[in-house]
Amino acid sequence: MDRPPSPPAGGLRARGPAALLLGVLLAALIALIELGVLEFTYERLGIGHRLFGGLLLLSLVGSVVNVPVTAVGAPPQQTILAVNLGGAVVPTLLALYLLLEHRLLLQGAIAVGVVATVSFLLARPVPGVGIAVPVLLPPVAAAVTALALAPDAAPALAYAAGSLGTLVGADLGHLGRIRDLRSPMVSIGGAGTFDGIFLTGIFAVLLA
């Protein structure tokens, strides 16, 4: 017997209708811009205003773009595995750029490993929702590790470790439990820009 359809799951939280998601993201963007949080974060990373604006736009638009990668399971109970452009691809590219720009490849590998381990141990699959992980612990781990390994470039290292570590430990580390989510689609990076992966990177920078 075929199972009833479940709401699609995204990396750290469930995805809603595209219109609602865009509205929430836009409201969050406006709030963070008005509070100066995003500008301060990217200034600490040494990113120019043009790149900053481009990242915001790409993240917002990309948050509703899921690129299918493969299918898991038998056709009646198949789960599509996808990668979210705004919640996985953009943070990953930015993290790699920062590691290369600040020459933090060795420190980055260590810091990402630490955060990935913490995220993996704390993450739990929630049926119909996705992979749940405490919001504050990964950025705290990223900030502490970055300050210990590279105090002069702590914000950049904290962002890379927070975003990549959470992505690797929480999402990629639990790919083997996709069927436990009971969803027709699982998206790595989940609900886009303000999914836990991107927020973890921002929080890590602020903490560092």
GROMACS .gro file of C-alpha atoms in nm:
model
  208
    1MET     CA    1   0.000   0.000   0.000
    2ASP     CA    2   0.133   0.341  -0.091
    3ARG     CA    3   0.197   0.576   0.197
    4PRO     CA    4   0.017   0.913   0.207
    5PRO     CA    5   0.229   1.204   0.085
    6SER     CA    6   0.422   1.394   0.351
    7PRO     CA    7   0.540   1.754   0.342
    8PRO     CA    8   0.885   1.782   0.184
    9ALA     CA    9   1.171   1.805   0.431
   10GLY     CA   10   1.462   2.042   0.408
   11GLY     CA   11   1.798   2.033   0.580
   12LEU     CA   12   1.725   2.162   0.930
   13ARG     CA   13   1.359   2.247   0.907
   14ALA     CA   14   1.052   2.179   0.696
   15ARG     CA   15   0.988   2.364   0.372
   16GLY     CA   16   0.659   2.542   0.326
   17PRO     CA   17   0.491   2.678   0.013
   18ALA     CA   18   0.722   2.888  -0.201
   19ALA     CA   19   0.522   3.208  -0.154
   20LEU     CA   20   0.518   3.177   0.224
   21LEU     CA   21   0.890   3.095   0.230
   22LEU     CA   22   0.978   3.398   0.019
   23GLY     CA   23   0.766   3.619   0.242
   24VAL     CA   24   0.936   3.495   0.557
   25LEU     CA   25   1.282   3.530   0.405
   26LEU     CA   26   1.209   3.879   0.279
   27ALA     CA   27   1.078   3.988   0.618
   28ALA     CA   28   1.383   3.841   0.791
   29LEU     CA   29   1.616   4.009   0.542
   30ILE     CA   30   1.454   4.349   0.596
   31ALA     CA   31   1.466   4.308   0.974
   32LEU     CA   32   1.832   4.208   0.978
   33ILE     CA   33   1.927   4.486   0.737
   34GLU     CA   34   1.743   4.746   0.947
   35LEU     CA   35   1.918   4.622   1.259
   36GLY     CA   36   2.254   4.634   1.083
   37VAL     CA   37   2.325   4.270   1.169
   38LEU     CA   38   2.400   4.152   0.816
   39GLU     CA   39   2.616   4.452   0.726
   40PHE     CA   40   2.819   4.408   1.044
   41THR     CA   41   2.858   4.036   0.980
   42TYR     CA   42   2.986   4.079   0.627
   43GLU     CA   43   3.209   4.370   0.723
   44ARG     CA   44   3.375   4.142   0.976
   45LEU     CA   45   3.431   3.893   0.696
   46GLY     CA   46   3.584   4.161   0.473
   47ILE     CA   47   3.325   4.130   0.196
   48GLY     CA   48   3.245   4.431  -0.023
   49HIS     CA   49   2.897   4.580  -0.061
   50ARG     CA   50   2.850   4.455  -0.417
   51LEU     CA   51   2.933   4.099  -0.326
   52PHE     CA   52   2.721   4.137  -0.013
   53GLY     CA   53   2.417   4.244  -0.216
   54GLY     CA   54   2.475   3.971  -0.471
   55LEU     CA   55   2.492   3.706  -0.200
   56LEU     CA   56   2.167   3.826  -0.045
   57LEU     CA   57   1.989   3.822  -0.379
   58LEU     CA   58   2.129   3.485  -0.479
   59SER     CA   59   2.044   3.337  -0.140
   60LEU     CA   60   1.689   3.471  -0.147
   61VAL     CA   61   1.617   3.353  -0.500
   62GLY     CA   62   1.807   3.030  -0.448
   63SER     CA   63   1.618   2.940  -0.133
   64VAL     CA   64   1.332   2.801  -0.344
   65VAL     CA   65   1.559   2.620  -0.590
   66ASN     CA   66   1.622   2.255  -0.513
   67VAL     CA   67   1.843   2.065  -0.756
   68PRO     CA   68   1.757   1.692  -0.758
   69VAL     CA   69   2.063   1.472  -0.717
   70THR     CA   70   1.934   1.118  -0.682
   71ALA     CA   71   1.639   0.907  -0.571
   72VAL     CA   72   1.640   0.668  -0.277
   73GLY     CA   73   1.411   0.369  -0.228
   74ALA     CA   74   1.159   0.179  -0.440
   75PRO     CA   75   0.935   0.379  -0.676
   76PRO     CA   76   0.620   0.363  -0.452
   77GLN     CA   77   0.817   0.492  -0.154
   78GLN     CA   78   1.086   0.690  -0.329
   79THR     CA   79   1.256   0.990  -0.168
   80ILE     CA   80   1.420   1.251  -0.389
   81LEU     CA   81   1.750   1.385  -0.255
   82ALA     CA   82   1.814   1.744  -0.363
   83VAL     CA   83   2.057   2.027  -0.292
   84ASN     CA   84   1.921   2.372  -0.205
   85LEU     CA   85   2.090   2.658  -0.390
   86GLY     CA   86   2.040   2.927  -0.125
   87GLY     CA   87   2.088   2.713   0.185
   88ALA     CA   88   2.374   2.485   0.076
   89VAL     CA   89   2.551   2.602  -0.240
   90VAL     CA   90   2.585   2.972  -0.151
   91PRO     CA   91   2.713   2.918   0.207
   92THR     CA   92   2.954   2.650   0.084
   93LEU     CA   93   3.103   2.869  -0.189
   94LEU     CA   94   3.138   3.163   0.051
   95ALA     CA   95   3.302   2.944   0.315
   96LEU     CA   96   3.553   2.803   0.065
   97TYR     CA   97   3.629   3.155  -0.063
   98LEU     CA   98   3.699   3.277   0.291
   99LEU     CA   99   3.926   2.983   0.369
  100LEU     CA  100   4.127   3.042   0.052
  101GLU     CA  101   4.133   3.421   0.088
  102HIS     CA  102   4.261   3.405   0.446
  103ARG     CA  103   4.482   3.100   0.387
  104LEU     CA  104   4.306   2.895   0.650
  105LEU     CA  105   4.290   2.556   0.480
  106LEU     CA  106   4.453   2.359   0.763
  107GLN     CA  107   4.274   2.548   1.039
  108GLY     CA  108   3.955   2.524   0.835
  109ALA     CA  109   3.979   2.146   0.805
  110ILE     CA  110   4.024   2.113   1.182
  111ALA     CA  111   3.748   2.360   1.271
  112VAL     CA  112   3.500   2.210   1.024
  113GLY     CA  113   3.577   1.867   1.167
  114VAL     CA  114   3.506   1.985   1.520
  115VAL     CA  115   3.173   2.149   1.430
  116ALA     CA  116   3.074   1.858   1.206
  117THR     CA  117   3.131   1.616   1.493
  118VAL     CA  118   2.925   1.829   1.733
  119SER     CA  119   2.645   1.868   1.476
  120PHE     CA  120   2.644   1.498   1.392
  121LEU     CA  121   2.616   1.393   1.755
  122LEU     CA  122   2.338   1.643   1.829
  123ALA     CA  123   2.133   1.606   1.509
  124ARG     CA  124   1.818   1.398   1.508
  125PRO     CA  125   1.588   1.306   1.215
  126VAL     CA  126   1.233   1.431   1.264
  127PRO     CA  127   0.979   1.250   1.041
  128GLY     CA  128   0.814   1.486   0.793
  129VAL     CA  129   1.037   1.774   0.901
  130GLY     CA  130   1.405   1.705   0.842
  131ILE     CA  131   1.724   1.690   1.044
  132ALA     CA  132   1.686   1.884   1.370
  133VAL     CA  133   1.993   2.022   1.551
  134PRO     CA  134   2.019   2.272   1.839
  135VAL     CA  135   2.064   2.619   1.689
  136LEU     CA  136   2.317   2.763   1.936
  137LEU     CA  137   2.566   2.484   2.001
  138PRO     CA  138   2.724   2.455   1.651
  139PRO     CA  139   2.797   2.833   1.624
  140VAL     CA  140   2.940   2.836   1.977
  141ALA     CA  141   3.166   2.544   1.886
  142ALA     CA  142   3.266   2.722   1.564
  143ALA     CA  143   3.347   3.050   1.740
  144VAL     CA  144   3.549   2.888   2.020
  145THR     CA  145   3.744   2.673   1.776
  146ALA     CA  146   3.812   2.968   1.545
  147LEU     CA  147   3.937   3.186   1.829
  148ALA     CA  148   4.169   2.907   1.943
  149LEU     CA  149   4.310   2.825   1.598
  150ALA     CA  150   4.323   3.164   1.425
  151PRO     CA  151   4.243   3.461   1.654
  152ASP     CA  152   4.346   3.714   1.388
  153ALA     CA  153   4.102   3.569   1.135
  154ALA     CA  154   3.844   3.428   1.375
  155PRO     CA  155   3.529   3.567   1.202
  156ALA     CA  156   3.617   3.414   0.864
  157LEU     CA  157   3.714   3.080   1.016
  158ALA     CA  158   3.406   3.080   1.240
  159TYR     CA  159   3.175   3.134   0.942
  160ALA     CA  160   3.338   2.858   0.739
  161ALA     CA  161   3.340   2.614   1.029
  162GLY     CA  162   2.984   2.700   1.134
  163SER     CA  163   2.827   2.669   0.791
  164LEU     CA  164   3.031   2.382   0.647
  165GLY     CA  165   3.049   2.194   0.976
  166THR     CA  166   2.673   2.204   1.027
  167LEU     CA  167   2.608   2.109   0.666
  168VAL     CA  168   2.848   1.815   0.679
  169GLY     CA  169   2.764   1.691   1.028
  170ALA     CA  170   2.387   1.741   1.037
  171ASP     CA  171   2.274   1.698   0.677
  172LEU     CA  172   2.539   1.492   0.499
  173GLY     CA  173   2.624   1.291   0.809
  174HIS     CA  174   2.267   1.163   0.833
  175LEU     CA  175   2.201   1.084   0.468
  176GLY     CA  176   2.178   0.719   0.563
  177ARG     CA  177   1.864   0.798   0.763
  178ILE     CA  178   1.671   0.958   0.477
  179ARG     CA  179   1.398   0.696   0.493
  180ASP     CA  180   1.335   0.780   0.858
  181LEU     CA  181   1.218   1.127   0.748
  182ARG     CA  182   0.920   0.979   0.557
  183SER     CA  183   0.916   1.257   0.304
  184PRO     CA  184   0.895   1.253  -0.078
  185MET     CA  185   1.186   1.498  -0.096
  186VAL     CA  186   1.481   1.581   0.129
  187SER     CA  187   1.676   1.894   0.044
  188ILE     CA  188   2.032   1.944   0.171
  189GLY     CA  189   2.043   2.305   0.290
  190GLY     CA  190   1.670   2.303   0.351
  191ALA     CA  191   1.470   2.620   0.379
  192GLY     CA  192   1.725   2.846   0.213
  193THR     CA  193   1.915   3.149   0.336
  194PHE     CA  194   1.781   3.150   0.689
  195ASP     CA  195   1.794   2.777   0.731
  196GLY     CA  196   2.003   2.673   1.028
  197ILE     CA  197   2.318   2.629   0.815
  198PHE     CA  198   2.334   2.993   0.704
  199LEU     CA  199   2.226   3.127   1.041
  200THR     CA  200   2.490   2.918   1.213
  201GLY     CA  201   2.757   3.087   1.001
  202ILE     CA  202   2.627   3.435   1.088
  203PHE     CA  203   2.596   3.357   1.461
  204ALA     CA  204   2.947   3.213   1.462
  205VAL     CA  205   3.086   3.536   1.315
  206LEU     CA  206   2.905   3.749   1.573
  207LEU     CA  207   3.028   3.529   1.857
  208ALA     CA  208   3.387   3.541   1.729
   0.00000   0.00000   0.00000
